[in-house]
Amino acid sequence: MCWDEQPALRPDFPKILGFLQVLHPQKQRSITDRMIKMMEQYTDNLEELVAERSEQLAIEKDKADKLLCRMLPKPIAEKLKQGEPVQPQAYDEVTIYFSDIVGFTDLSSQSTPFQVVDLLNDLYSLFDGIVERHDVYKVETIGDAYMVVSGLPVINGNRHVAEIANMSLDFLNSVKRFKVRHKPDIQLRLRIGMHTGPVCAGVVGVKMPRYCLFGDTVNTASRMESNGEPLKIHMSDSCKTALDKVGGYELECRGEIAIKGKGIMETWWLMGKEAELTDSAELLTSMPEPAPTPATVLKPKSSIKRSAERRSFKRAGKPKQPNNTDTVINVDNNAEQNHVIKNRAAIERPNGSHQNGAMPAVQNS
């Protein structure tokens, strides 16, 4: 652009500056303006970057909170996040649920470790979905054992026993339809036990802290499960008493049995809800009555009148006359009653009494 063999043809500096300004228009501004513009662009980019990173941080924080609430009850998790100490707390009355799979050891011996993991994951995922629909807290799972409690850390009055009872019935119904992936012909036999009583609960440990329950109620609930029967819900007498206060459940007395470490105890079976057990009877009583046969169909009086008139006119071979009963006449009550009586007499009179089989005309009042 600037070099030429003849010096006279070479451009001077003003021309060169003009060429540069055409190639770089922003160079016309001062250095201060350019620095301010660059700082504005940097600020805009920084604001967008901060907003994006803040959104990502909020998403990750929400994930961490959900994970913490899955490991610990939400009120306990909130205290731990705020750095508050969690003191052990005693509860006067809660209901504890225990269950395990009868024959799980034999089933595990016939399965690979991966199949066992898939089995428990499928089963407990099913149970976890049911737990979400009830006011209960899943304490822990150890092998094939599943432990749930209601009535803590948030006290729910006397509803704890009903929540565990409803959840147990849902577990029992769902496990009857559950299919093992690698052994679809096997029916899992769930054994359930539940007991009501006082407990003490608190957080144990710093690394991977656990919310644990302590007290004789935990041991008794475990005994109710181990002394139960497959596909049945076994409960103690104290649990039965609490459930009677709620009402609406069908219970069957098992009688007195020997419980290890407890002696002789009277226990009960939870059969189901009274409403569910009476559904079949209610369906039978609420079924509509069968429709009568054509020979027994009852017709309205107006239909009987019209049918009799049609038959009489057909026998007489005359065209059908207008039906006087279909005409609306504005008369007083006495005249209307006389009109109805005359129509009935004309219909009820034997056909043979009419001349030529024809119905006599009815005179309107």
CSV table of C-alpha atoms in Angstrom, one decimal:
chain,number,residue,atom,x,y,z
A,1,MET,CA,0.0,0.0,0.0
A,2,CYS,CA,2.8,2.5,0.9
A,3,TRP,CA,5.7,1.2,-1.2
A,4,ASP,CA,6.3,2.3,-4.7
A,5,GLU,CA,9.4,2.4,-6.9
A,6,GLN,CA,8.8,6.1,-7.6
A,7,PRO,CA,8.9,8.2,-4.5
A,8,ALA,CA,6.4,10.7,-5.9
A,9,LEU,CA,3.7,8.1,-6.0
A,10,ARG,CA,4.1,7.0,-2.5
A,11,PRO,CA,1.3,8.2,-0.1
A,12,ASP,CA,2.0,10.6,2.6
A,13,PHE,CA,1.1,10.1,6.3
A,14,PRO,CA,-2.4,11.8,6.1
A,15,LYS,CA,-3.4,9.4,3.4
A,16,ILE,CA,-2.1,6.4,5.3
A,17,LEU,CA,-4.1,7.6,8.4
A,18,GLY,CA,-7.2,7.8,6.2
A,19,PHE,CA,-6.7,4.2,5.0
A,20,LEU,CA,-6.3,3.0,8.6
A,21,GLN,CA,-9.4,4.8,9.7
A,22,VAL,CA,-11.4,3.1,7.0
A,23,LEU,CA,-10.0,-0.3,8.0
A,24,HIS,CA,-10.6,0.3,11.8
A,25,PRO,CA,-13.4,2.8,12.4
A,26,GLN,CA,-13.3,2.3,16.2
A,27,LYS,CA,-9.8,3.8,16.2
A,28,GLN,CA,-11.4,7.2,15.7
A,29,ARG,CA,-12.4,7.2,19.4
A,30,SER,CA,-10.1,8.2,22.2
A,31,ILE,CA,-8.3,5.7,24.3
A,32,THR,CA,-10.6,6.6,27.3
A,33,ASP,CA,-13.8,5.8,25.3
A,34,ARG,CA,-12.4,2.5,24.2
A,35,MET,CA,-11.5,1.5,27.8
A,36,ILE,CA,-15.0,2.5,29.1
A,37,LYS,CA,-16.6,0.5,26.3
A,38,MET,CA,-14.5,-2.6,27.1
A,39,MET,CA,-15.3,-2.3,30.8
A,40,GLU,CA,-19.0,-2.1,30.0
A,41,GLN,CA,-18.8,-5.3,27.8
A,42,TYR,CA,-16.8,-7.0,30.5
A,43,THR,CA,-19.4,-6.0,33.2
A,44,ASP,CA,-22.3,-7.3,31.1
A,45,ASN,CA,-20.5,-10.6,30.5
A,46,LEU,CA,-19.7,-10.9,34.2
A,47,GLU,CA,-23.3,-10.3,35.2
A,48,GLU,CA,-24.5,-13.0,32.8
A,49,LEU,CA,-21.8,-15.4,34.1
A,50,VAL,CA,-22.7,-14.7,37.8
A,51,ALA,CA,-26.4,-15.3,37.1
A,52,GLU,CA,-25.7,-18.5,35.4
A,53,ARG,CA,-23.4,-19.7,38.1
A,54,SER,CA,-25.9,-18.7,40.8
A,55,GLU,CA,-28.6,-20.7,39.1
A,56,GLN,CA,-26.3,-23.7,39.0
A,57,LEU,CA,-25.4,-23.3,42.6
A,58,ALA,CA,-29.1,-23.2,43.6
A,59,ILE,CA,-29.8,-26.4,41.7
A,60,GLU,CA,-26.9,-28.2,43.3
A,61,LYS,CA,-27.9,-26.9,46.8
A,62,ASP,CA,-31.4,-28.2,46.2
A,63,LYS,CA,-30.0,-31.6,45.3
A,64,ALA,CA,-27.9,-31.7,48.4
A,65,ASP,CA,-30.9,-30.7,50.6
A,66,LYS,CA,-33.0,-33.4,49.1
A,67,LEU,CA,-30.3,-36.0,49.6
A,68,LEU,CA,-29.9,-34.9,53.2
A,69,CYS,CA,-33.6,-35.1,53.8
A,70,ARG,CA,-33.7,-38.6,52.4
A,71,MET,CA,-31.1,-39.6,55.0
A,72,LEU,CA,-32.6,-37.8,58.0
A,73,PRO,CA,-36.0,-36.4,58.9
A,74,LYS,CA,-36.5,-32.9,57.5
A,75,PRO,CA,-36.8,-31.1,60.9
A,76,ILE,CA,-33.5,-32.8,62.0
A,77,ALA,CA,-31.8,-32.0,58.7
A,78,GLU,CA,-32.8,-28.3,59.0
A,79,LYS,CA,-31.2,-28.1,62.5
A,80,LEU,CA,-28.0,-29.7,61.3
A,81,LYS,CA,-27.8,-27.3,58.3
A,82,GLN,CA,-28.1,-24.3,60.7
A,83,GLY,CA,-25.4,-25.8,63.0
A,84,GLU,CA,-27.8,-26.4,65.9
A,85,PRO,CA,-27.2,-29.4,68.1
A,86,VAL,CA,-29.8,-32.2,67.9
A,87,GLN,CA,-30.7,-33.4,71.3
A,88,PRO,CA,-32.3,-36.9,71.9
A,89,GLN,CA,-36.0,-36.7,72.4
A,90,ALA,CA,-38.5,-39.0,74.0
A,91,TYR,CA,-41.9,-39.8,72.5
A,92,ASP,CA,-44.7,-41.1,74.6
A,93,GLU,CA,-46.4,-43.2,71.8
A,94,VAL,CA,-45.4,-44.1,68.3
A,95,THR,CA,-46.0,-47.1,66.1
A,96,ILE,CA,-43.1,-49.1,64.6
A,97,TYR,CA,-43.3,-51.4,61.6
A,98,PHE,CA,-40.9,-54.3,60.8
A,99,SER,CA,-41.0,-56.6,57.8
A,100,ASP,CA,-38.8,-59.2,56.1
A,101,ILE,CA,-39.0,-61.7,53.3
A,102,VAL,CA,-39.6,-65.3,54.4
A,103,GLY,CA,-37.2,-67.6,52.6
A,104,PHE,CA,-34.9,-64.8,51.4
A,105,THR,CA,-31.7,-66.8,52.3
A,106,ASP,CA,-32.7,-69.7,50.1
A,107,LEU,CA,-33.7,-67.3,47.3
A,108,SER,CA,-30.3,-65.5,47.6
A,109,SER,CA,-28.5,-68.8,47.4
A,110,GLN,CA,-30.2,-69.5,44.1
A,111,SER,CA,-29.4,-66.0,42.6
A,112,THR,CA,-26.4,-64.1,41.7
A,113,PRO,CA,-25.3,-61.0,43.8
A,114,PHE,CA,-26.5,-58.7,41.0
A,115,GLN,CA,-29.9,-60.4,40.9
A,116,VAL,CA,-30.2,-60.0,44.6
A,117,VAL,CA,-29.4,-56.3,44.3
A,118,ASP,CA,-31.9,-55.9,41.5
A,119,LEU,CA,-34.6,-57.7,43.5
A,120,LEU,CA,-34.2,-55.6,46.6
A,121,ASN,CA,-33.9,-52.4,44.6
A,122,ASP,CA,-37.2,-53.2,42.8
A,123,LEU,CA,-39.0,-54.1,46.0
A,124,TYR,CA,-37.8,-51.2,48.1
A,125,SER,CA,-38.4,-48.8,45.3
A,126,LEU,CA,-42.0,-50.0,45.3
A,127,PHE,CA,-42.2,-49.7,49.1
A,128,ASP,CA,-40.6,-46.2,49.0
A,129,GLY,CA,-43.3,-45.0,46.7
A,130,ILE,CA,-46.0,-46.2,49.1
A,131,VAL,CA,-44.2,-44.6,52.1
A,132,GLU,CA,-44.4,-41.2,50.3
A,133,ARG,CA,-48.2,-41.4,50.5
A,134,HIS,CA,-48.4,-41.9,54.3
A,135,ASP,CA,-47.3,-39.8,57.3
A,136,VAL,CA,-44.4,-42.1,58.2
A,137,TYR,CA,-40.6,-42.1,58.3
A,138,LYS,CA,-38.5,-44.8,56.8
A,139,VAL,CA,-35.8,-45.5,59.4
A,140,GLU,CA,-33.6,-48.0,57.6
A,141,THR,CA,-33.2,-51.2,55.6
A,142,ILE,CA,-30.9,-54.0,56.6
A,143,GLY,CA,-30.8,-56.8,54.0
A,144,ASP,CA,-34.3,-57.8,53.5
A,145,ALA,CA,-35.5,-56.1,56.7
A,146,TYR,CA,-37.6,-52.9,56.3
A,147,MET,CA,-38.2,-50.5,59.3
A,148,VAL,CA,-40.7,-47.7,59.4
A,149,VAL,CA,-42.1,-45.5,62.2
A,150,SER,CA,-44.9,-43.0,62.5
A,151,GLY,CA,-45.4,-40.4,65.2
A,152,LEU,CA,-41.9,-38.9,65.1
A,153,PRO,CA,-40.1,-36.6,64.8
A,154,VAL,CA,-43.4,-34.7,64.1
A,155,ILE,CA,-46.1,-35.8,66.5
A,156,ASN,CA,-49.3,-36.6,64.7
A,157,GLY,CA,-51.6,-37.4,67.7
A,158,ASN,CA,-53.2,-40.9,67.5
A,159,ARG,CA,-53.0,-41.1,63.7
A,160,HIS,CA,-49.6,-42.9,63.9
A,161,VAL,CA,-51.2,-46.4,64.3
A,162,ALA,CA,-53.6,-45.8,61.4
A,163,GLU,CA,-50.8,-44.6,59.2
A,164,ILE,CA,-48.8,-47.7,59.8
A,165,ALA,CA,-51.8,-50.0,59.4
A,166,ASN,CA,-52.8,-48.4,56.1
A,167,MET,CA,-49.2,-48.6,54.9
A,168,SER,CA,-48.9,-52.3,55.9
A,169,LEU,CA,-52.1,-53.2,54.0
A,170,ASP,CA,-50.7,-51.3,50.9
A,171,PHE,CA,-47.4,-53.2,51.3
A,172,LEU,CA,-49.2,-56.5,51.5
A,173,ASN,CA,-51.4,-55.8,48.5
A,174,SER,CA,-48.5,-54.6,46.4
A,175,VAL,CA,-46.1,-57.5,47.2
A,176,LYS,CA,-48.8,-60.0,46.1
A,177,ARG,CA,-48.6,-58.5,42.6
A,178,PHE,CA,-44.8,-58.1,42.7
A,179,LYS,CA,-42.8,-60.1,40.2
A,180,VAL,CA,-39.2,-61.1,40.7
A,181,ARG,CA,-37.3,-60.3,37.4
A,182,HIS,CA,-35.1,-63.4,37.3
A,183,LYS,CA,-37.8,-65.7,38.9
A,184,PRO,CA,-41.2,-64.5,37.8
A,185,ASP,CA,-43.0,-67.7,39.1
A,186,ILE,CA,-41.9,-67.1,42.7
A,187,GLN,CA,-44.4,-65.3,45.1
A,188,LEU,CA,-42.5,-63.2,47.7
A,189,ARG,CA,-43.9,-63.9,51.2
A,190,LEU,CA,-43.7,-60.7,53.2
A,191,ARG,CA,-44.0,-61.1,57.0
A,192,ILE,CA,-45.1,-57.9,58.9
A,193,GLY,CA,-45.1,-57.0,62.5
A,194,MET,CA,-46.1,-53.7,64.3
A,195,HIS,CA,-46.2,-52.5,67.9
A,196,THR,CA,-47.1,-49.2,69.6
A,197,GLY,CA,-45.3,-47.8,72.6
A,198,PRO,CA,-42.8,-45.1,73.8
A,199,VAL,CA,-39.3,-44.6,72.2
A,200,CYS,CA,-36.3,-42.3,72.4
A,201,ALA,CA,-34.9,-41.0,69.1
A,202,GLY,CA,-31.7,-39.1,68.3
A,203,VAL,CA,-28.9,-38.6,65.8
A,204,VAL,CA,-25.9,-40.9,66.2
A,205,GLY,CA,-22.5,-40.3,64.6
A,206,VAL,CA,-20.8,-37.4,62.8
A,207,LYS,CA,-19.7,-39.1,59.6
A,208,MET,CA,-22.8,-40.5,57.9
A,209,PRO,CA,-25.1,-39.6,60.8
A,210,ARG,CA,-28.1,-41.9,61.4
A,211,TYR,CA,-31.4,-41.1,63.1
A,212,CYS,CA,-31.9,-44.1,65.4
A,213,LEU,CA,-34.7,-45.3,67.7
A,214,PHE,CA,-34.1,-46.8,71.1
A,215,GLY,CA,-36.3,-48.5,73.6
A,216,ASP,CA,-38.2,-51.7,74.3
A,217,THR,CA,-40.8,-50.8,71.7
A,218,VAL,CA,-38.3,-51.4,69.0
A,219,ASN,CA,-37.5,-54.8,70.3
A,220,THR,CA,-41.2,-55.8,70.7
A,221,ALA,CA,-42.0,-54.7,67.2
A,222,SER,CA,-39.2,-56.8,65.9
A,223,ARG,CA,-40.6,-59.8,67.9
A,224,MET,CA,-44.0,-59.2,66.4
A,225,GLU,CA,-42.5,-59.6,62.9
A,226,SER,CA,-40.3,-62.6,63.7
A,227,ASN,CA,-43.2,-64.5,65.3
A,228,GLY,CA,-45.7,-63.6,62.5
A,229,GLU,CA,-46.7,-65.6,59.5
A,230,PRO,CA,-46.1,-65.0,55.8
A,231,LEU,CA,-48.4,-62.5,54.0
A,232,LYS,CA,-50.0,-61.5,57.4
A,233,ILE,CA,-49.8,-58.5,59.6
A,234,HIS,CA,-49.1,-59.3,63.2
A,235,MET,CA,-49.6,-56.8,65.9
A,236,SER,CA,-49.4,-56.5,69.7
A,237,ASP,CA,-52.3,-55.9,72.1
A,238,SER,CA,-51.2,-52.3,72.7
A,239,CYS,CA,-51.2,-51.7,69.0
A,240,LYS,CA,-54.7,-53.3,68.8
A,241,THR,CA,-56.0,-51.0,71.6
A,242,ALA,CA,-54.7,-47.9,69.8
A,243,LEU,CA,-56.2,-49.0,66.5
A,244,ASP,CA,-59.6,-49.6,68.2
A,245,LYS,CA,-59.6,-46.0,69.3
A,246,VAL,CA,-59.3,-45.0,65.6
A,247,GLY,CA,-61.8,-47.6,64.4
A,248,GLY,CA,-62.6,-48.9,60.9
A,249,TYR,CA,-60.3,-52.0,60.9
A,250,GLU,CA,-61.1,-55.7,61.0
A,251,LEU,CA,-58.9,-57.6,63.6
A,252,GLU,CA,-58.7,-61.2,64.5
A,253,CYS,CA,-57.4,-62.5,67.8
A,254,ARG,CA,-54.5,-64.9,67.4
A,255,GLY,CA,-54.4,-65.8,71.1
A,256,GLU,CA,-51.6,-65.9,73.6
A,257,ILE,CA,-48.2,-66.9,72.3
A,258,ALA,CA,-44.7,-67.0,73.9
A,259,ILE,CA,-42.5,-64.1,72.8
A,260,LYS,CA,-38.8,-64.3,73.4
A,261,GLY,CA,-37.7,-61.9,76.1
A,262,LYS,CA,-41.4,-60.8,76.7
A,263,GLY,CA,-43.1,-63.9,78.0
A,264,ILE,CA,-46.8,-64.7,77.1
A,265,MET,CA,-48.5,-62.0,75.0
A,266,GLU,CA,-51.9,-61.8,73.4
A,267,THR,CA,-51.5,-60.8,69.7
A,268,TRP,CA,-53.7,-60.0,66.8
A,269,TRP,CA,-53.9,-60.2,63.1
A,270,LEU,CA,-54.8,-57.1,61.0
A,271,MET,CA,-57.2,-58.5,58.3
A,272,GLY,CA,-58.0,-55.2,56.6
A,273,LYS,CA,-60.3,-52.2,56.7
A,274,GLU,CA,-64.0,-52.8,57.5
A,275,ALA,CA,-65.1,-50.8,54.4
A,276,GLU,CA,-62.9,-52.9,52.1
A,277,LEU,CA,-64.1,-56.2,53.6
A,278,THR,CA,-67.8,-55.2,53.2
A,279,ASP,CA,-67.3,-54.1,49.6
A,280,SER,CA,-68.5,-57.4,48.2
A,281,ALA,CA,-71.6,-57.4,50.4
A,282,GLU,CA,-72.4,-53.8,49.5
A,283,LEU,CA,-72.0,-54.6,45.8
A,284,LEU,CA,-74.5,-57.4,46.1
A,285,THR,CA,-77.1,-55.4,47.9
A,286,SER,CA,-76.6,-52.4,45.6
A,287,MET,CA,-76.9,-54.4,42.4
A,288,PRO,CA,-80.0,-53.3,40.3
A,289,GLU,CA,-82.9,-55.6,40.2
A,290,PRO,CA,-83.3,-57.7,37.0
A,291,ALA,CA,-85.6,-56.3,34.4
A,292,PRO,CA,-89.0,-58.0,34.3
A,293,THR,CA,-89.9,-60.3,31.4
A,294,PRO,CA,-92.1,-58.9,28.6
A,295,ALA,CA,-95.1,-60.8,30.0
A,296,THR,CA,-94.7,-59.0,33.4
A,297,VAL,CA,-93.8,-55.5,32.2
A,298,LEU,CA,-96.2,-53.0,33.8
A,299,LYS,CA,-97.4,-50.3,31.4
A,300,PRO,CA,-98.7,-46.9,32.4
A,301,LYS,CA,-102.4,-46.4,32.4
A,302,SER,CA,-102.3,-44.1,29.4
A,303,SER,CA,-100.5,-46.9,27.4
A,304,ILE,CA,-103.2,-49.4,28.4
A,305,LYS,CA,-105.9,-47.0,27.3
A,306,ARG,CA,-104.3,-46.4,23.9
A,307,SER,CA,-103.6,-50.2,23.4
A,308,ALA,CA,-107.2,-51.0,24.1
A,309,GLU,CA,-108.4,-48.3,21.8
A,310,ARG,CA,-106.2,-49.6,19.0
A,311,ARG,CA,-107.4,-53.2,19.4
A,312,SER,CA,-111.1,-52.2,19.4
A,313,PHE,CA,-110.7,-50.0,16.3
A,314,LYS,CA,-108.8,-52.7,14.4
A,315,ARG,CA,-111.6,-55.3,15.1
A,316,ALA,CA,-114.2,-52.8,14.0
A,317,GLY,CA,-112.3,-52.1,10.8
A,318,LYS,CA,-112.6,-48.4,11.3
A,319,PRO,CA,-109.8,-45.8,11.2
A,320,LYS,CA,-108.5,-44.8,14.5
A,321,GLN,CA,-110.3,-41.9,16.1
A,322,PRO,CA,-108.5,-39.1,17.9
A,323,ASN,CA,-107.7,-40.0,21.5
A,324,ASN,CA,-109.8,-37.9,23.7
A,325,THR,CA,-107.4,-38.5,26.6
A,326,ASP,CA,-104.7,-36.7,24.8
A,327,THR,CA,-106.7,-33.5,24.5
A,328,VAL,CA,-106.2,-30.9,27.2
A,329,ILE,CA,-109.5,-29.4,28.3
A,330,ASN,CA,-109.7,-26.5,30.7
A,331,VAL,CA,-112.5,-27.6,33.0
A,332,ASP,CA,-113.1,-27.5,36.7
A,333,ASN,CA,-112.1,-30.4,38.9
A,334,ASN,CA,-115.5,-32.2,39.0
A,335,ALA,CA,-115.8,-32.2,35.2
A,336,GLU,CA,-112.3,-33.6,34.8
A,337,GLN,CA,-112.9,-36.4,37.3
A,338,ASN,CA,-116.1,-37.4,35.4
A,339,HIS,CA,-114.2,-37.4,32.2
A,340,VAL,CA,-111.6,-39.8,33.5
A,341,ILE,CA,-114.2,-42.1,35.0
A,342,LYS,CA,-116.0,-42.3,31.6
A,343,ASN,CA,-112.7,-43.1,29.8
A,344,ARG,CA,-111.9,-45.9,32.3
A,345,ALA,CA,-115.4,-47.4,31.9
A,346,ALA,CA,-115.1,-47.4,28.2
A,347,ILE,CA,-111.7,-49.3,28.3
A,348,GLU,CA,-112.6,-51.7,31.0
A,349,ARG,CA,-116.0,-52.7,29.4
A,350,PRO,CA,-115.7,-56.1,27.6
A,351,ASN,CA,-115.2,-55.9,23.9
A,352,GLY,CA,-118.3,-58.0,23.3
A,353,SER,CA,-120.6,-55.5,24.9
A,354,HIS,CA,-119.8,-52.9,22.2
A,355,GLN,CA,-121.7,-52.9,19.0
A,356,ASN,CA,-119.7,-54.3,16.1
A,357,GLY,CA,-116.7,-54.5,18.4
A,358,ALA,CA,-116.2,-50.8,18.2
A,359,MET,CA,-115.6,-48.6,21.2
A,360,PRO,CA,-118.3,-46.0,21.7
A,361,ALA,CA,-117.4,-42.4,21.5
A,362,VAL,CA,-116.7,-40.8,24.8
A,363,GLN,CA,-118.4,-37.5,25.3
A,364,ASN,CA,-116.3,-34.8,26.8
A,365,SER,CA,-117.8,-33.0,29.7
